[in-house]
């Protein structure tokens, strides 16, 4: 994983507004975003990528209903850019096992819950329904099991009595924008060590959790 002196080549996959991509792009990281790819041609994240002068590619999944074939085309497109790291930044499609195997170990995702709690969709609604008092977000390596890969970093936020799914989501999103750039930086610096499914930071005792005061 150690990229040495050259910036790590990063391909970003997204489907929507792309605020996590934006946070990564604006964090002054030792990376080069070599392509931004969206399965939705209208994704705001693609527009932002173009505004930054980045290579922005739309691969419309509705044009190819077979998931395996679409994912193989997507993987070929990614490989054309020779990435060290592939970042899922709100890529809202399940990836096929062959795709994940092809990029395993260099495929990161951000999920809006404290995994392993609340994998899947509607995490904020479910957190409120369960009455949890602490919620948050997780950056993890992607493996074949949905939302279960080795955890790189997490951030926690308090749940307030008057929270709605929207207010909680906004507080969590602010933390996503902190921890995803941090995780990408660690990867680019070659500092992430996967020790039997537990990710540690090389030569460092820095905490891999972030606690928000909930403001
Ligand atoms: C984020 O909440 C992320 O955790 C989830 O999808 C959302 C993407 O938001 N995977 P954005 O497109 O990065 O703004």
mmCIF file of C-alpha atoms and ligand atoms in Angstrom:
data_model
loop_
_atom_site.group_PDB
_atom_site.id
_atom_site.type_symbol
_atom_site.label_atom_id
_atom_site.label_comp_id
_atom_site.label_asym_id
_atom_site.label_seq_id
_atom_site.Cartn_x
_atom_site.Cartn_y
_atom_site.Cartn_z
ATOM 1 C CA UNK A 1 0.000 0.000 0.000
ATOM 2 C CA UNK A 2 2.965 2.323 0.416
ATOM 3 C CA UNK A 3 2.813 4.772 -2.448
ATOM 4 C CA UNK A 4 6.199 6.352 -1.800
ATOM 5 C CA UNK A 5 6.765 9.873 -3.053
ATOM 6 C CA UNK A 6 4.271 10.026 -5.903
ATOM 7 C CA UNK A 7 0.659 10.936 -5.187
ATOM 8 C CA UNK A 8 -1.694 7.980 -4.997
ATOM 9 C CA UNK A 9 -3.885 7.614 -8.064
ATOM 10 C CA UNK A 10 -7.516 7.638 -6.955
ATOM 11 C CA UNK A 11 -10.685 6.791 -8.868
ATOM 12 C CA UNK A 12 -13.915 8.002 -7.238
ATOM 13 C CA UNK A 13 -17.268 6.305 -7.822
ATOM 14 C CA UNK A 14 -20.434 8.192 -6.935
ATOM 15 C CA UNK A 15 -24.130 8.322 -7.740
ATOM 16 C CA UNK A 16 -25.386 11.627 -6.390
ATOM 17 C CA UNK A 17 -24.532 14.949 -4.825
ATOM 18 C CA UNK A 18 -20.922 13.990 -4.129
ATOM 19 C CA UNK A 19 -20.316 15.924 -0.932
ATOM 20 C CA UNK A 20 -17.868 13.297 0.335
ATOM 21 C CA UNK A 21 -15.963 13.458 -2.945
ATOM 22 C CA UNK A 22 -15.889 17.216 -2.552
ATOM 23 C CA UNK A 23 -14.487 16.934 0.969
ATOM 24 C CA UNK A 24 -11.756 14.614 -0.327
ATOM 25 C CA UNK A 25 -10.986 16.813 -3.338
ATOM 26 C CA UNK A 26 -10.656 19.912 -1.171
ATOM 27 C CA UNK A 27 -8.605 18.353 1.639
ATOM 28 C CA UNK A 28 -5.206 18.866 0.030
ATOM 29 C CA UNK A 29 -4.334 15.181 0.174
ATOM 30 C CA UNK A 30 -1.286 13.473 -1.357
ATOM 31 C CA UNK A 31 -3.484 12.034 -4.114
ATOM 32 C CA UNK A 32 -4.326 12.584 -7.742
ATOM 33 C CA UNK A 33 -7.997 12.034 -8.586
ATOM 34 C CA UNK A 34 -7.511 10.420 -11.989
ATOM 35 C CA UNK A 35 -11.207 9.846 -12.727
ATOM 36 C CA UNK A 36 -14.667 10.355 -11.250
ATOM 37 C CA UNK A 37 -17.212 7.838 -12.500
ATOM 38 C CA UNK A 38 -20.953 7.857 -11.917
ATOM 39 C CA UNK A 39 -23.620 5.325 -12.779
ATOM 40 C CA UNK A 40 -26.026 8.276 -12.932
ATOM 41 C CA UNK A 41 -25.236 10.763 -15.710
ATOM 42 C CA UNK A 42 -27.020 13.607 -13.884
ATOM 43 C CA UNK A 43 -25.080 13.223 -10.620
ATOM 44 C CA UNK A 44 -24.110 16.580 -9.151
ATOM 45 C CA UNK A 45 -20.771 15.033 -8.201
ATOM 46 C CA UNK A 46 -19.909 14.674 -11.899
ATOM 47 C CA UNK A 47 -20.646 18.354 -12.513
ATOM 48 C CA UNK A 48 -18.366 19.290 -9.653
ATOM 49 C CA UNK A 49 -15.628 17.027 -11.017
ATOM 50 C CA UNK A 50 -15.854 18.751 -14.407
ATOM 51 C CA UNK A 51 -15.710 22.158 -12.730
ATOM 52 C CA UNK A 52 -12.445 21.079 -11.113
ATOM 53 C CA UNK A 53 -11.099 20.011 -14.485
ATOM 54 C CA UNK A 54 -11.107 16.332 -13.567
ATOM 55 C CA UNK A 55 -11.930 13.433 -15.849
ATOM 56 C CA UNK A 56 -15.657 12.839 -15.262
ATOM 57 C CA UNK A 57 -17.284 9.772 -16.761
ATOM 58 C CA UNK A 58 -20.936 8.705 -16.836
ATOM 59 C CA UNK A 59 -21.581 4.973 -17.160
ATOM 60 C CA UNK A 60 -25.352 4.702 -17.079
ATOM 61 C CA UNK A 61 -26.329 1.462 -15.393
ATOM 62 C CA UNK A 62 -29.825 1.567 -16.899
ATOM 63 C CA UNK A 63 -28.231 0.910 -20.290
ATOM 64 C CA UNK A 64 -26.948 -2.458 -19.058
ATOM 65 C CA UNK A 65 -29.430 -4.358 -16.871
ATOM 66 C CA UNK A 66 -27.091 -7.311 -16.236
ATOM 67 C CA UNK A 67 -25.186 -6.406 -13.064
ATOM 68 C CA UNK A 68 -22.195 -8.667 -13.744
ATOM 69 C CA UNK A 69 -21.725 -7.270 -17.241
ATOM 70 C CA UNK A 70 -22.158 -3.685 -16.065
ATOM 71 C CA UNK A 71 -19.700 -4.178 -13.214
ATOM 72 C CA UNK A 72 -17.157 -5.741 -15.602
ATOM 73 C CA UNK A 73 -17.460 -2.702 -17.877
ATOM 74 C CA UNK A 74 -17.113 -0.433 -14.862
ATOM 75 C CA UNK A 75 -14.045 -2.339 -13.661
ATOM 76 C CA UNK A 76 -12.445 -2.089 -17.116
ATOM 77 C CA UNK A 77 -13.074 1.652 -17.147
ATOM 78 C CA UNK A 78 -11.545 1.986 -13.674
ATOM 79 C CA UNK A 79 -8.487 -0.039 -14.666
ATOM 80 C CA UNK A 80 -7.854 2.243 -17.637
ATOM 81 C CA UNK A 81 -6.933 4.891 -15.061
ATOM 82 C CA UNK A 82 -4.572 2.591 -13.141
ATOM 83 C CA UNK A 83 -5.703 3.541 -9.660
ATOM 84 C CA UNK A 84 -3.926 2.718 -6.427
ATOM 85 C CA UNK A 85 -7.227 3.282 -4.639
ATOM 86 C CA UNK A 86 -10.908 3.225 -5.575
ATOM 87 C CA UNK A 87 -13.133 5.381 -3.353
ATOM 88 C CA UNK A 88 -16.865 4.743 -3.113
ATOM 89 C CA UNK A 89 -18.368 8.120 -2.275
ATOM 90 C CA UNK A 90 -22.109 7.590 -2.229
ATOM 91 C CA UNK A 91 -22.028 4.948 -4.947
ATOM 92 C CA UNK A 92 -25.558 3.634 -4.488
ATOM 93 C CA UNK A 93 -25.344 0.260 -6.147
ATOM 94 C CA UNK A 94 -24.487 -3.160 -4.794
ATOM 95 C CA UNK A 95 -21.240 -4.336 -6.340
ATOM 96 C CA UNK A 96 -20.912 -7.865 -7.684
ATOM 97 C CA UNK A 97 -18.455 -10.284 -6.008
ATOM 98 C CA UNK A 98 -16.184 -10.341 -9.090
ATOM 99 C CA UNK A 99 -15.872 -6.551 -8.983
ATOM 100 C CA UNK A 100 -15.044 -6.561 -5.283
ATOM 101 C CA UNK A 101 -12.467 -9.337 -5.697
ATOM 102 C CA UNK A 102 -10.776 -7.358 -8.464
ATOM 103 C CA UNK A 103 -10.240 -4.304 -6.233
ATOM 104 C CA UNK A 104 -10.175 -5.826 -2.754
ATOM 105 C CA UNK A 105 -7.617 -4.162 -0.490
ATOM 106 C CA UNK A 106 -7.797 -0.909 -2.449
ATOM 107 C CA UNK A 107 -11.543 -0.275 -2.305
ATOM 108 C CA UNK A 108 -12.886 2.047 0.408
ATOM 109 C CA UNK A 109 -16.471 2.920 1.300
ATOM 110 C CA UNK A 110 -18.134 5.287 3.729
ATOM 111 C CA UNK A 111 -21.275 4.158 5.486
ATOM 112 C CA UNK A 112 -23.548 6.395 7.580
ATOM 113 C CA UNK A 113 -23.657 4.309 10.755
ATOM 114 C CA UNK A 114 -21.326 2.904 13.361
ATOM 115 C CA UNK A 115 -20.785 -0.489 11.739
ATOM 116 C CA UNK A 116 -21.479 -3.277 12.408
ATOM 117 C CA UNK A 117 -24.705 -1.574 13.537
ATOM 118 C CA UNK A 118 -27.165 -0.657 10.804
ATOM 119 C CA UNK A 119 -25.693 -1.982 7.571
ATOM 120 C CA UNK A 120 -27.849 -1.252 4.512
ATOM 121 C CA UNK A 121 -30.183 1.662 3.862
ATOM 122 C CA UNK A 122 -32.120 4.190 5.981
ATOM 123 C CA UNK A 123 -29.554 4.080 8.761
ATOM 124 C CA UNK A 124 -30.630 7.316 10.454
ATOM 125 C CA UNK A 125 -34.298 6.330 10.554
ATOM 126 C CA UNK A 126 -33.371 2.942 11.990
ATOM 127 C CA UNK A 127 -31.030 4.451 14.582
ATOM 128 C CA UNK A 128 -33.831 6.732 15.786
ATOM 129 C CA UNK A 129 -36.351 3.878 15.823
ATOM 130 C CA UNK A 130 -33.974 1.793 17.962
ATOM 131 C CA UNK A 131 -33.451 4.678 20.361
ATOM 132 C CA UNK A 132 -29.657 4.501 20.202
ATOM 133 C CA UNK A 133 -27.930 7.379 21.981
ATOM 134 C CA UNK A 134 -24.763 7.361 19.869
ATOM 135 C CA UNK A 135 -24.742 7.197 16.075
ATOM 136 C CA UNK A 136 -22.100 7.956 13.478
ATOM 137 C CA UNK A 137 -20.255 6.883 10.373
ATOM 138 C CA UNK A 138 -17.603 4.413 9.297
ATOM 139 C CA UNK A 139 -14.948 4.211 6.582
ATOM 140 C CA UNK A 140 -14.149 0.599 5.781
ATOM 141 C CA UNK A 141 -12.513 -1.589 3.187
ATOM 142 C CA UNK A 142 -15.096 -3.253 0.978
ATOM 143 C CA UNK A 143 -15.457 -7.013 1.108
ATOM 144 C CA UNK A 144 -18.026 -9.390 -0.308
ATOM 145 C CA UNK A 145 -20.284 -9.010 2.735
ATOM 146 C CA UNK A 146 -22.294 -5.792 2.423
ATOM 147 C CA UNK A 147 -21.128 -3.047 4.831
ATOM 148 C CA UNK A 148 -18.943 -5.454 6.823
ATOM 149 C CA UNK A 149 -15.342 -4.926 5.689
ATOM 150 C CA UNK A 150 -12.339 -4.022 7.884
ATOM 151 C CA UNK A 151 -12.945 -0.702 9.642
ATOM 152 C CA UNK A 152 -10.453 2.122 9.037
ATOM 153 C CA UNK A 153 -11.943 4.979 11.060
ATOM 154 C CA UNK A 154 -15.220 5.884 12.751
ATOM 155 C CA UNK A 155 -16.820 9.037 14.078
ATOM 156 C CA UNK A 156 -19.567 9.151 16.674
ATOM 157 C CA UNK A 157 -22.226 11.790 17.257
ATOM 158 C CA UNK A 158 -24.739 12.014 20.092
ATOM 159 C CA UNK A 159 -28.391 11.421 19.244
ATOM 160 C CA UNK A 160 -30.628 14.175 20.590
ATOM 161 C CA UNK A 161 -34.166 13.706 21.845
ATOM 162 C CA UNK A 162 -35.522 16.116 19.251
ATOM 163 C CA UNK A 163 -33.554 14.663 16.318
ATOM 164 C CA UNK A 164 -35.259 13.862 13.042
ATOM 165 C CA UNK A 165 -33.663 11.615 10.443
ATOM 166 C CA UNK A 166 -32.657 14.772 8.575
ATOM 167 C CA UNK A 167 -31.066 16.558 11.527
ATOM 168 C CA UNK A 168 -29.199 13.409 12.528
ATOM 169 C CA UNK A 169 -28.073 12.814 8.941
ATOM 170 C CA UNK A 170 -26.701 16.354 8.746
ATOM 171 C CA UNK A 171 -24.690 15.910 11.942
ATOM 172 C CA UNK A 172 -23.332 12.573 10.746
ATOM 173 C CA UNK A 173 -22.509 13.974 7.294
ATOM 174 C CA UNK A 174 -20.329 16.671 8.838
ATOM 175 C CA UNK A 175 -18.306 13.880 10.442
ATOM 176 C CA UNK A 176 -18.179 11.901 7.184
ATOM 177 C CA UNK A 177 -16.474 14.920 5.663
ATOM 178 C CA UNK A 178 -13.828 14.742 8.389
ATOM 179 C CA UNK A 179 -13.084 11.042 8.438
ATOM 180 C CA UNK A 180 -13.157 10.138 4.737
ATOM 181 C CA UNK A 181 -10.314 12.513 3.798
ATOM 182 C CA UNK A 182 -8.397 11.238 6.831
ATOM 183 C CA UNK A 183 -8.801 7.622 5.738
ATOM 184 C CA UNK A 184 -7.748 8.421 2.169
ATOM 185 C CA UNK A 185 -4.703 10.264 3.489
ATOM 186 C CA UNK A 186 -3.656 7.289 5.597
ATOM 187 C CA UNK A 187 -4.073 4.959 2.616
ATOM 188 C CA UNK A 188 -2.110 7.276 0.327
ATOM 189 C CA UNK A 189 0.669 7.497 2.888
ATOM 190 C CA UNK A 190 0.824 3.710 3.027
ATOM 191 C CA UNK A 191 -0.022 3.677 6.722
ATOM 192 C CA UNK A 192 -2.966 1.278 6.849
ATOM 193 C CA UNK A 193 -2.099 -2.213 8.005
ATOM 194 C CA UNK A 194 -4.745 -4.926 7.760
ATOM 195 C CA UNK A 195 -4.092 -7.327 10.615
ATOM 196 C CA UNK A 196 -6.490 -10.260 10.135
ATOM 197 C CA UNK A 197 -9.416 -7.967 9.372
ATOM 198 C CA UNK A 198 -8.471 -5.259 11.899
ATOM 199 C CA UNK A 199 -6.985 -2.147 10.348
ATOM 200 C CA UNK A 200 -4.261 -0.431 12.343
ATOM 201 C CA UNK A 201 -2.126 2.586 11.684
ATOM 202 C CA UNK A 202 1.508 1.835 10.989
ATOM 203 C CA UNK A 203 4.026 3.266 13.466
ATOM 204 C CA UNK A 204 1.403 5.279 15.240
ATOM 205 C CA UNK A 205 -0.877 5.123 18.236
ATOM 206 C CA UNK A 206 -3.182 7.825 16.864
ATOM 207 C CA UNK A 207 -6.834 7.184 17.560
ATOM 208 C CA UNK A 208 -8.910 5.900 14.679
ATOM 209 C CA UNK A 209 -12.076 7.273 16.192
ATOM 210 C CA UNK A 210 -13.455 10.784 16.211
ATOM 211 C CA UNK A 211 -15.894 12.025 18.825
ATOM 212 C CA UNK A 212 -18.130 14.902 17.880
ATOM 213 C CA UNK A 213 -19.430 17.225 20.558
ATOM 214 C CA UNK A 214 -22.682 17.151 18.634
ATOM 215 C CA UNK A 215 -22.904 20.830 17.817
HETATM 216 C C1 LIG B 1 -23.349 9.495 2.469
HETATM 217 O O1 LIG B 1 -24.223 9.579 3.556
HETATM 218 C C2 LIG B 1 -22.542 8.228 2.549
HETATM 219 O O2 LIG B 1 -22.264 7.834 3.853
HETATM 220 C C3 LIG B 1 -23.448 7.229 1.889
HETATM 221 O O3 LIG B 1 -24.061 7.930 0.847
HETATM 222 C C4 LIG B 1 -24.088 9.318 1.152
HETATM 223 C C5 LIG B 1 -23.402 10.029 0.038
HETATM 224 O O4 LIG B 1 -23.458 11.419 0.161
HETATM 225 N N1 LIG B 1 -22.686 6.079 1.456
HETATM 226 P P1 LIG B 1 -22.602 12.342 -0.813
HETATM 227 O O5 LIG B 1 -23.014 11.972 -2.239
HETATM 228 O O6 LIG B 1 -21.162 12.064 -0.561
HETATM 229 O O7 LIG B 1 -23.001 13.738 -0.475
#
